[in-house]
mmCIF file of C-alpha atoms in Angstrom:
data_model
loop_
_atom_site.group_PDB
_atom_site.id
_atom_site.type_symbol
_atom_site.label_atom_id
_atom_site.label_comp_id
_atom_site.label_asym_id
_atom_site.label_seq_id
_atom_site.Cartn_x
_atom_site.Cartn_y
_atom_site.Cartn_z
ATOM 1 C CA MET A 199 113.020 78.638 89.154
ATOM 2 C CA THR A 200 113.499 75.303 90.944
ATOM 3 C CA PRO A 201 111.283 72.335 89.976
ATOM 4 C CA ASP A 202 109.842 72.265 93.499
ATOM 5 C CA LEU A 203 108.806 75.924 93.375
ATOM 6 C CA ASP A 204 107.428 75.461 89.862
ATOM 7 C CA ARG A 205 105.336 72.555 91.153
ATOM 8 C CA ARG A 206 104.067 74.650 94.050
ATOM 9 C CA LEU A 207 103.049 77.494 91.741
ATOM 10 C CA HIS A 208 101.369 75.137 89.244
ATOM 11 C CA ARG A 209 101.214 77.878 86.659
ATOM 12 C CA VAL A 210 99.440 75.798 83.990
ATOM 13 C CA PRO A 211 95.755 76.797 84.088
ATOM 14 C CA ARG A 212 93.291 74.076 85.026
ATOM 15 C CA PRO A 213 90.456 73.218 82.627
ATOM 16 C CA GLY A 214 87.765 75.864 83.048
ATOM 17 C CA ALA A 215 90.096 78.232 84.927
ATOM 18 C CA HIS A 216 88.845 81.741 85.576
ATOM 19 C CA LYS A 217 90.074 83.871 82.669
ATOM 20 C CA VAL A 218 91.774 87.133 83.644
ATOM 21 C CA VAL A 219 92.872 89.645 81.002
ATOM 22 C CA VAL A 220 95.276 92.413 81.998
ATOM 23 C CA LEU A 221 94.859 95.407 79.657
ATOM 24 C CA ALA A 222 98.162 97.254 79.213
ATOM 25 C CA LEU A 223 97.739 100.896 78.213
ATOM 26 C CA ASP A 224 100.381 103.187 76.756
ATOM 27 C CA GLY A 225 102.747 104.285 79.519
ATOM 28 C CA VAL A 226 101.942 101.252 81.703
ATOM 29 C CA TYR A 227 103.954 100.808 84.916
ATOM 30 C CA PRO A 228 105.963 97.567 84.592
ATOM 31 C CA PHE A 229 105.799 96.619 88.275
ATOM 32 C CA GLU A 230 102.027 96.829 88.529
ATOM 33 C CA LEU A 231 101.569 95.228 85.103
ATOM 34 C CA GLY A 232 103.146 92.070 86.514
ATOM 35 C CA ILE A 233 101.174 91.930 89.780
ATOM 36 C CA PRO A 234 98.110 90.012 88.466
ATOM 37 C CA HIS A 235 100.343 87.460 86.718
ATOM 38 C CA ARG A 236 102.463 86.996 89.842
ATOM 39 C CA VAL A 237 99.636 86.800 92.393
ATOM 40 C CA LEU A 238 96.784 85.175 90.472
ATOM 41 C CA GLY A 239 99.216 83.037 88.523
ATOM 42 C CA SER A 240 100.405 81.569 91.838
ATOM 43 C CA ALA A 241 96.966 80.226 92.757
ATOM 44 C CA GLY A 242 97.558 76.654 91.619
ATOM 45 C CA GLY A 243 96.171 76.988 88.110
ATOM 46 C CA ARG A 244 92.840 78.418 89.256
ATOM 47 C CA TYR A 245 93.295 81.455 86.992
ATOM 48 C CA GLU A 246 94.364 81.804 83.376
ATOM 49 C CA VAL A 247 96.088 85.201 83.245
ATOM 50 C CA LEU A 248 96.596 86.810 79.837
ATOM 51 C CA SER A 249 97.837 90.243 78.815
ATOM 52 C CA ALA A 250 96.414 92.384 76.031
ATOM 53 C CA SER A 251 96.952 95.757 74.394
ATOM 54 C CA VAL A 252 94.322 98.015 72.864
ATOM 55 C CA ASP A 253 95.505 97.279 69.300
ATOM 56 C CA GLY A 254 97.395 94.007 69.586
ATOM 57 C CA GLY A 255 100.768 95.734 69.259
ATOM 58 C CA PRO A 256 103.670 96.544 71.596
ATOM 59 C CA VAL A 257 103.099 98.919 74.487
ATOM 60 C CA ARG A 258 105.513 101.576 75.654
ATOM 61 C CA THR A 259 105.985 101.540 79.416
ATOM 62 C CA ASP A 260 106.841 104.479 81.665
ATOM 63 C CA ALA A 261 110.375 103.027 81.924
ATOM 64 C CA ASP A 262 112.994 102.591 79.223
ATOM 65 C CA LEU A 263 111.454 99.420 77.839
ATOM 66 C CA THR A 264 108.580 98.255 75.679
ATOM 67 C CA VAL A 265 106.429 95.181 76.302
ATOM 68 C CA THR A 266 104.513 93.076 73.794
ATOM 69 C CA PRO A 267 101.321 91.581 75.261
ATOM 70 C CA GLY A 268 100.303 88.230 73.867
ATOM 71 C CA HIS A 269 96.836 89.344 72.798
ATOM 72 C CA GLY A 270 94.820 92.161 71.293
ATOM 73 C CA PRO A 271 91.552 93.682 72.469
ATOM 74 C CA GLU A 272 89.557 90.676 71.265
ATOM 75 C CA ALA A 273 90.750 88.809 74.373
ATOM 76 C CA LEU A 274 88.563 91.081 76.503
ATOM 77 C CA ALA A 275 85.362 89.745 74.964
ATOM 78 C CA ASP A 276 85.383 86.436 76.840
ATOM 79 C CA ALA A 277 87.260 87.447 80.008
ATOM 80 C CA ASP A 278 85.802 86.682 83.432
ATOM 81 C CA THR A 279 87.857 89.459 85.029
ATOM 82 C CA VAL A 280 89.565 92.432 83.379
ATOM 83 C CA ILE A 281 92.336 94.228 85.267
ATOM 84 C CA ILE A 282 93.553 97.721 84.322
ATOM 85 C CA PRO A 283 97.055 98.337 85.710
ATOM 86 C CA PRO A 284 98.277 101.932 86.118
ATOM 87 C CA HIS A 285 99.760 104.021 83.366
ATOM 88 C CA ALA A 286 101.403 107.436 83.164
ATOM 89 C CA LEU A 287 98.943 110.313 82.925
ATOM 90 C CA VAL A 288 99.754 113.318 80.764
ATOM 91 C CA PRO A 289 98.308 116.592 82.158
ATOM 92 C CA GLY A 290 96.102 118.348 79.647
ATOM 93 C CA ARG A 291 95.268 115.230 77.662
ATOM 94 C CA ALA A 292 91.963 113.398 77.735
ATOM 95 C CA ALA A 293 91.437 111.137 80.735
ATOM 96 C CA ALA A 294 91.323 108.089 78.448
ATOM 97 C CA ASP A 295 92.488 107.326 74.931
ATOM 98 C CA PRO A 296 89.578 106.563 72.532
ATOM 99 C CA ALA A 297 91.258 103.279 71.584
ATOM 100 C CA ALA A 298 91.343 102.260 75.257
ATOM 101 C CA LEU A 299 87.650 103.098 75.661
ATOM 102 C CA ALA A 300 86.864 101.123 72.497
ATOM 103 C CA ALA A 301 88.790 98.136 73.838
ATOM 104 C CA LEU A 302 86.972 98.323 77.171
ATOM 105 C CA ALA A 303 83.651 98.397 75.320
ATOM 106 C CA ARG A 304 84.364 94.825 74.167
ATOM 107 C CA VAL A 305 83.976 93.573 77.734
ATOM 108 C CA ARG A 306 80.773 91.586 78.098
ATOM 109 C CA PRO A 307 78.187 92.536 80.757
ATOM 110 C CA GLY A 308 78.809 90.907 84.115
ATOM 111 C CA THR A 309 82.583 90.769 83.738
ATOM 112 C CA ARG A 310 84.424 91.746 86.896
ATOM 113 C CA LEU A 311 86.494 94.909 86.440
ATOM 114 C CA VAL A 312 89.505 95.784 88.576
ATOM 115 C CA SER A 313 91.768 98.843 88.469
ATOM 116 C CA ILE A 314 95.140 99.414 90.099
ATOM 117 C CA CYS A 315 96.147 103.022 90.816
ATOM 118 C CA THR A 316 95.584 105.203 87.718
ATOM 119 C CA GLY A 317 93.710 102.387 86.003
ATOM 120 C CA ALA A 318 90.669 103.897 87.739
ATOM 121 C CA PHE A 319 90.865 106.846 85.332
ATOM 122 C CA LEU A 320 89.879 104.575 82.427
ATOM 123 C CA LEU A 321 86.966 103.042 84.333
ATOM 124 C CA ALA A 322 85.779 106.495 85.374
ATOM 125 C CA ALA A 323 86.131 107.893 81.841
ATOM 126 C CA ALA A 324 83.934 105.042 80.627
ATOM 127 C CA GLY A 325 81.257 106.045 83.152
ATOM 128 C CA LEU A 326 81.599 102.785 85.060
ATOM 129 C CA LEU A 327 82.268 104.486 88.398
ATOM 130 C CA ASP A 328 79.513 107.105 88.282
ATOM 131 C CA GLY A 329 77.618 107.139 91.569
ATOM 132 C CA ARG A 330 80.001 104.615 93.057
ATOM 133 C CA ARG A 331 82.650 104.840 95.735
ATOM 134 C CA ALA A 332 86.141 104.426 94.255
ATOM 135 C CA THR A 333 89.790 105.114 94.953
ATOM 136 C CA THR A 334 93.167 105.632 93.305
ATOM 137 C CA HIS A 335 96.543 106.898 94.505
ATOM 138 C CA TRP A 336 96.076 109.597 97.154
ATOM 139 C CA ALA A 337 98.412 112.012 95.330
ATOM 140 C CA LEU A 338 95.926 112.146 92.427
ATOM 141 C CA SER A 339 92.895 112.886 94.593
ATOM 142 C CA ASP A 340 92.309 116.455 93.443
ATOM 143 C CA TYR A 341 92.896 115.657 89.771
ATOM 144 C CA PHE A 342 90.582 112.650 89.848
ATOM 145 C CA GLN A 343 87.782 114.553 91.559
ATOM 146 C CA GLU A 344 88.144 117.452 89.134
ATOM 147 C CA LEU A 345 87.762 115.135 86.143
ATOM 148 C CA PHE A 346 85.086 112.860 87.578
ATOM 149 C CA PRO A 347 82.818 114.735 90.005
ATOM 150 C CA ARG A 348 80.107 112.047 89.717
ATOM 151 C CA VAL A 349 82.355 109.473 91.371
ATOM 152 C CA GLU A 350 82.262 109.203 95.165
ATOM 153 C CA PHE A 351 86.005 109.369 95.616
ATOM 154 C CA ASP A 352 87.663 107.967 98.739
ATOM 155 C CA PRO A 353 91.401 108.794 98.918
ATOM 156 C CA GLY A 354 91.984 107.121 102.263
ATOM 157 C CA VAL A 355 91.584 103.381 101.557
ATOM 158 C CA LEU A 356 93.649 100.652 99.905
ATOM 159 C CA PHE A 357 90.829 99.334 97.734
ATOM 160 C CA VAL A 358 87.067 99.461 97.261
ATOM 161 C CA ASP A 359 85.064 96.349 96.351
ATOM 162 C CA HIS A 360 81.631 96.665 94.742
ATOM 163 C CA GLY A 361 81.621 93.034 93.686
ATOM 164 C CA ASP A 362 81.541 93.693 89.947
ATOM 165 C CA VAL A 363 83.957 96.644 90.050
ATOM 166 C CA LEU A 364 86.998 97.035 92.295
ATOM 167 C CA THR A 365 89.377 99.992 92.439
ATOM 168 C CA SER A 366 92.657 100.085 94.333
ATOM 169 C CA ALA A 367 95.291 102.618 95.293
ATOM 170 C CA GLY A 368 98.937 102.782 94.270
ATOM 171 C CA ALA A 369 101.625 100.111 93.791
ATOM 172 C CA ALA A 370 101.449 97.500 96.578
ATOM 173 C CA SER A 371 97.678 97.865 96.961
ATOM 174 C CA GLY A 372 97.531 96.036 93.631
ATOM 175 C CA VAL A 373 98.894 93.016 95.498
ATOM 176 C CA ASP A 374 96.264 93.540 98.199
ATOM 177 C CA VAL A 375 93.359 93.660 95.770
ATOM 178 C CA CYS A 376 94.579 90.599 93.843
ATOM 179 C CA LEU A 377 94.899 88.618 97.085
ATOM 180 C CA HIS A 378 91.432 89.879 97.960
ATOM 181 C CA LEU A 379 90.155 88.398 94.671
ATOM 182 C CA VAL A 380 91.747 85.036 95.484
ATOM 183 C CA ARG A 381 90.339 85.110 99.006
ATOM 184 C CA GLY A 382 86.834 85.895 97.758
ATOM 185 C CA ASP A 383 86.967 83.326 94.962
ATOM 186 C CA HIS A 384 88.698 80.445 96.739
ATOM 187 C CA GLY A 385 88.896 81.164 100.459
ATOM 188 C CA THR A 386 91.472 82.240 103.015
ATOM 189 C CA GLU A 387 93.589 79.073 102.906
ATOM 190 C CA VAL A 388 94.315 79.438 99.193
ATOM 191 C CA ALA A 389 94.940 83.185 99.534
ATOM 192 C CA ASN A 390 97.379 82.621 102.408
ATOM 193 C CA ARG A 391 99.214 79.999 100.375
ATOM 194 C CA VAL A 392 99.542 82.443 97.472
ATOM 195 C CA ALA A 393 100.798 85.145 99.847
ATOM 196 C CA ARG A 394 103.475 82.816 101.198
ATOM 197 C CA VAL A 395 104.645 81.916 97.682
ATOM 198 C CA CYS A 396 104.796 85.612 96.746
ATOM 199 C CA VAL A 397 106.401 86.511 100.107
ATOM 200 C CA VAL A 398 103.877 89.261 100.876
ATOM 201 C CA PRO A 399 101.570 89.957 103.847
ATOM 202 C CA PRO A 400 98.504 87.725 103.464
ATOM 203 C CA TYR A 401 95.958 90.347 104.403
ATOM 204 C CA ARG A 402 95.523 94.100 104.543
ATOM 205 C CA ASP A 403 91.938 95.206 104.854
ATOM 206 C CA GLY A 404 90.732 97.387 101.987
ATOM 207 C CA GLY A 405 89.486 99.965 104.451
ATOM 208 C CA GLN A 406 92.965 100.480 105.864
ATOM 209 C CA ALA A 407 94.202 103.973 105.186
ATOM 210 C CA GLN A 408 96.744 104.769 102.523
ATOM 211 C CA TYR A 409 99.936 106.004 104.166
ATOM 212 C CA VAL A 410 99.507 109.567 103.045
ATOM 213 C CA GLU A 411 102.257 112.104 103.563
ATOM 214 C CA ARG A 412 100.571 115.301 104.751
ATOM 215 C CA PRO A 413 102.986 118.213 104.514
ATOM 216 C CA LEU A 414 102.922 120.937 107.088
ATOM 217 C CA PRO A 415 101.290 124.209 106.039
ATOM 218 C CA PRO A 416 104.065 126.755 105.499
ATOM 219 C CA ALA A 417 104.640 129.071 108.397
ATOM 220 C CA SER A 418 104.679 132.797 107.829
ATOM 221 C CA GLU A 419 105.925 135.673 109.910
ATOM 222 C CA ALA A 420 102.384 136.865 110.477
ATOM 223 C CA GLY A 421 99.340 135.073 111.827
ATOM 224 C CA THR A 422 99.697 131.753 113.614
ATOM 225 C CA GLY A 423 102.787 130.526 111.740
ATOM 226 C CA PRO A 424 105.363 131.385 114.433
ATOM 227 C CA THR A 425 103.175 129.759 117.064
ATOM 228 C CA ARG A 426 102.924 126.589 114.992
ATOM 229 C CA ASP A 427 106.729 126.460 114.796
ATOM 230 C CA TRP A 428 106.945 127.089 118.544
ATOM 231 C CA ALA A 429 104.418 124.324 119.258
ATOM 232 C CA LEU A 430 106.319 121.788 117.152
ATOM 233 C CA GLY A 431 109.229 122.081 119.553
ATOM 234 C CA ARG A 432 106.981 121.349 122.536
ATOM 235 C CA LEU A 433 104.803 118.457 121.350
ATOM 236 C CA GLY A 434 105.840 116.333 124.318
ATOM 237 C CA GLY A 435 103.931 118.516 126.761
ATOM 238 C CA PRO A 436 100.380 119.881 127.045
ATOM 239 C CA LEU A 437 99.552 122.736 124.690
ATOM 240 C CA PRO A 438 96.151 124.126 125.680
ATOM 241 C CA LEU A 439 94.444 126.670 123.447
ATOM 242 C CA HIS A 440 94.939 129.552 125.878
ATOM 243 C CA GLU A 441 98.704 128.938 125.918
ATOM 244 C CA LEU A 442 98.905 128.868 122.110
ATOM 245 C CA ALA A 443 96.831 132.025 121.898
ATOM 246 C CA ALA A 444 98.990 133.790 124.473
ATOM 247 C CA HIS A 445 102.121 132.980 122.460
ATOM 248 C CA ALA A 446 100.482 134.494 119.372
ATOM 249 C CA ALA A 447 99.323 137.521 121.403
ATOM 250 C CA MET A 448 95.700 136.874 120.477
ATOM 251 C CA SER A 449 92.549 135.996 122.329
ATOM 252 C CA PRO A 450 91.707 132.266 122.226
ATOM 253 C CA ARG A 451 88.699 132.936 120.017
ATOM 254 C CA THR A 452 90.664 135.045 117.520
ATOM 255 C CA PHE A 453 93.524 132.568 117.511
ATOM 256 C CA ALA A 454 91.234 129.597 116.821
ATOM 257 C CA ARG A 455 89.571 131.460 113.940
ATOM 258 C CA ARG A 456 92.865 132.560 112.393
ATOM 259 C CA PHE A 457 94.341 129.102 112.839
ATOM 260 C CA GLN A 458 91.403 127.504 111.015
ATOM 261 C CA GLU A 459 91.677 130.028 108.181
ATOM 262 C CA GLU A 460 95.411 129.404 107.721
ATOM 263 C CA THR A 461 95.580 125.627 108.098
ATOM 264 C CA GLY A 462 92.054 124.365 107.439
ATOM 265 C CA LEU A 463 92.142 122.640 110.831
ATOM 266 C CA SER A 464 91.273 123.457 114.411
ATOM 267 C CA PRO A 465 94.285 123.864 116.736
ATOM 268 C CA GLY A 466 93.406 120.631 118.510
ATOM 269 C CA ARG A 467 93.138 118.626 115.297
ATOM 270 C CA TRP A 468 96.375 120.105 113.964
ATOM 271 C CA LEU A 469 98.232 119.191 117.164
ATOM 272 C CA THR A 470 96.924 115.624 116.953
ATOM 273 C CA GLN A 471 98.159 115.339 113.369
ATOM 274 C CA GLN A 472 101.620 116.633 114.284
ATOM 275 C CA ARG A 473 101.834 114.288 117.271
ATOM 276 C CA LEU A 474 100.894 111.364 115.034
ATOM 277 C CA ARG A 475 103.426 112.490 112.441
ATOM 278 C CA ARG A 476 106.142 112.530 115.103
ATOM 279 C CA ALA A 477 104.963 109.195 116.527
ATOM 280 C CA ARG A 478 105.115 107.544 113.112
ATOM 281 C CA ARG A 479 108.708 108.706 112.663
ATOM 282 C CA LEU A 480 109.673 107.327 116.064
ATOM 283 C CA LEU A 481 107.976 104.001 115.310
ATOM 284 C CA GLU A 482 109.889 103.813 112.037
ATOM 285 C CA SER A 483 113.292 104.809 113.380
ATOM 286 C CA SER A 484 113.560 103.796 117.050
ATOM 287 C CA ASP A 485 113.138 100.858 119.443
ATOM 288 C CA LEU A 486 111.221 102.946 121.973
ATOM 289 C CA PRO A 487 108.281 101.097 123.544
ATOM 290 C CA VAL A 488 104.864 102.312 122.419
ATOM 291 C CA GLU A 489 104.251 103.816 125.873
ATOM 292 C CA ARG A 490 107.443 105.887 125.585
ATOM 293 C CA VAL A 491 106.579 106.978 122.032
ATOM 294 C CA ALA A 492 103.194 108.166 123.267
ATOM 295 C CA HIS A 493 104.856 110.171 126.056
ATOM 296 C CA GLU A 494 107.469 111.677 123.734
ATOM 297 C CA VAL A 495 104.850 113.093 121.354
ATOM 298 C CA GLY A 496 102.394 114.338 123.953
ATOM 299 C CA PHE A 497 99.693 111.676 124.144
ATOM 300 C CA ALA A 498 98.635 111.042 127.722
ATOM 301 C CA THR A 499 98.692 107.247 127.361
ATOM 302 C CA ALA A 500 99.655 104.524 124.906
ATOM 303 C CA THR A 501 95.934 103.801 124.585
ATOM 304 C CA SER A 502 95.397 107.333 123.308
ATOM 305 C CA LEU A 503 98.147 106.886 120.701
ATOM 306 C CA ARG A 504 96.661 103.562 119.580
ATOM 307 C CA ARG A 505 93.205 105.079 119.252
ATOM 308 C CA HIS A 506 94.384 108.079 117.215
ATOM 309 C CA LEU A 507 96.676 106.030 114.958
ATOM 310 C CA ALA A 508 93.905 103.515 114.311
ATOM 311 C CA ALA A 509 91.564 106.360 113.351
ATOM 312 C CA GLU A 510 94.122 107.892 110.967
ATOM 313 C CA ALA A 511 95.884 104.876 109.445
ATOM 314 C CA GLY A 512 93.669 101.948 110.387
ATOM 315 C CA VAL A 513 96.492 100.064 112.148
ATOM 316 C CA THR A 514 98.022 99.669 115.594
ATOM 317 C CA PRO A 515 101.436 101.157 116.473
ATOM 318 C CA SER A 516 103.030 97.697 116.456
ATOM 319 C CA THR A 517 101.612 96.914 113.013
ATOM 320 C CA TYR A 518 102.770 100.275 111.692
ATOM 321 C CA ARG A 519 106.265 99.648 113.075
ATOM 322 C CA ARG A 520 106.486 96.196 111.460
ATOM 323 C CA THR A 521 105.371 97.638 108.136
ATOM 324 C CA PHE A 522 107.644 100.665 107.993
ATOM 325 C CA ARG A 523 110.573 99.896 110.287
ATOM 326 C CA ALA A 524 113.808 100.758 108.487
ATOM 327 C CA THR A 525 116.064 97.723 108.022
ATOM 328 C CA TYR A 526 119.115 99.443 106.554
#
């Protein structure tokens, strides 16, 4: 690191700096473990960021390495903020290790709690999310809701902020929630400066949708499957219900009912999803103007595409393209 960059980061905590303790659990993900240190540690000494394990010993990561946090669970007792980074979950085991719950119990009342990805499982197992809205990685939605039915789970956002408890989704949303902490604690100017140092986007709203991959329901030889396959080859044109039903040799009413039973969606909603799926691929892989993308996938206007994409992903087509455009 150059002296100039080291000066800009000013990693030495200021007197009275906000104390953040990152609790590393067994199977911790190395990338996310480092996010609080990288982001909050780049805030000009405004935060003192420490790491801790549940027993003061080394912690096995989900990669082929082991890390040794500098502190044991006693560090949690006087923390101002405690962050739980994600760790590997083992199906069939308890949602949280008793030692992890015991360590979390050391946290004093009023301490701000933050989870990244599967870190929410520990907060939920401790009962700290009961009756609250919370999130984690979208791929774990069903498992999380099965284990913690008293939590109001929202799989479609980047993070949820209750003030005293924040939960965030997978990987990069940990950066988003840490920047959100800086912004709330010290204002937009400081947060933007930290984002520039870390070379990350300065702001993604917590309510923005996770970029969820929704697989197509498998087509079968019976029912509406062949018609779904047929429709996918004709997304650029109008596909009214009567035309879909005629292809399936059913009445519109019967077709709509069968379609809902097989896919869980109405024909109209399914077509919108497939058009958005195709539009997202074109935005990622082509230079086509937004108006042309809209035409190619069957939206009447670019305004219609913008409205539907904003409803699904919380962003405009141009923002989506900047975020996901392939550069290789």
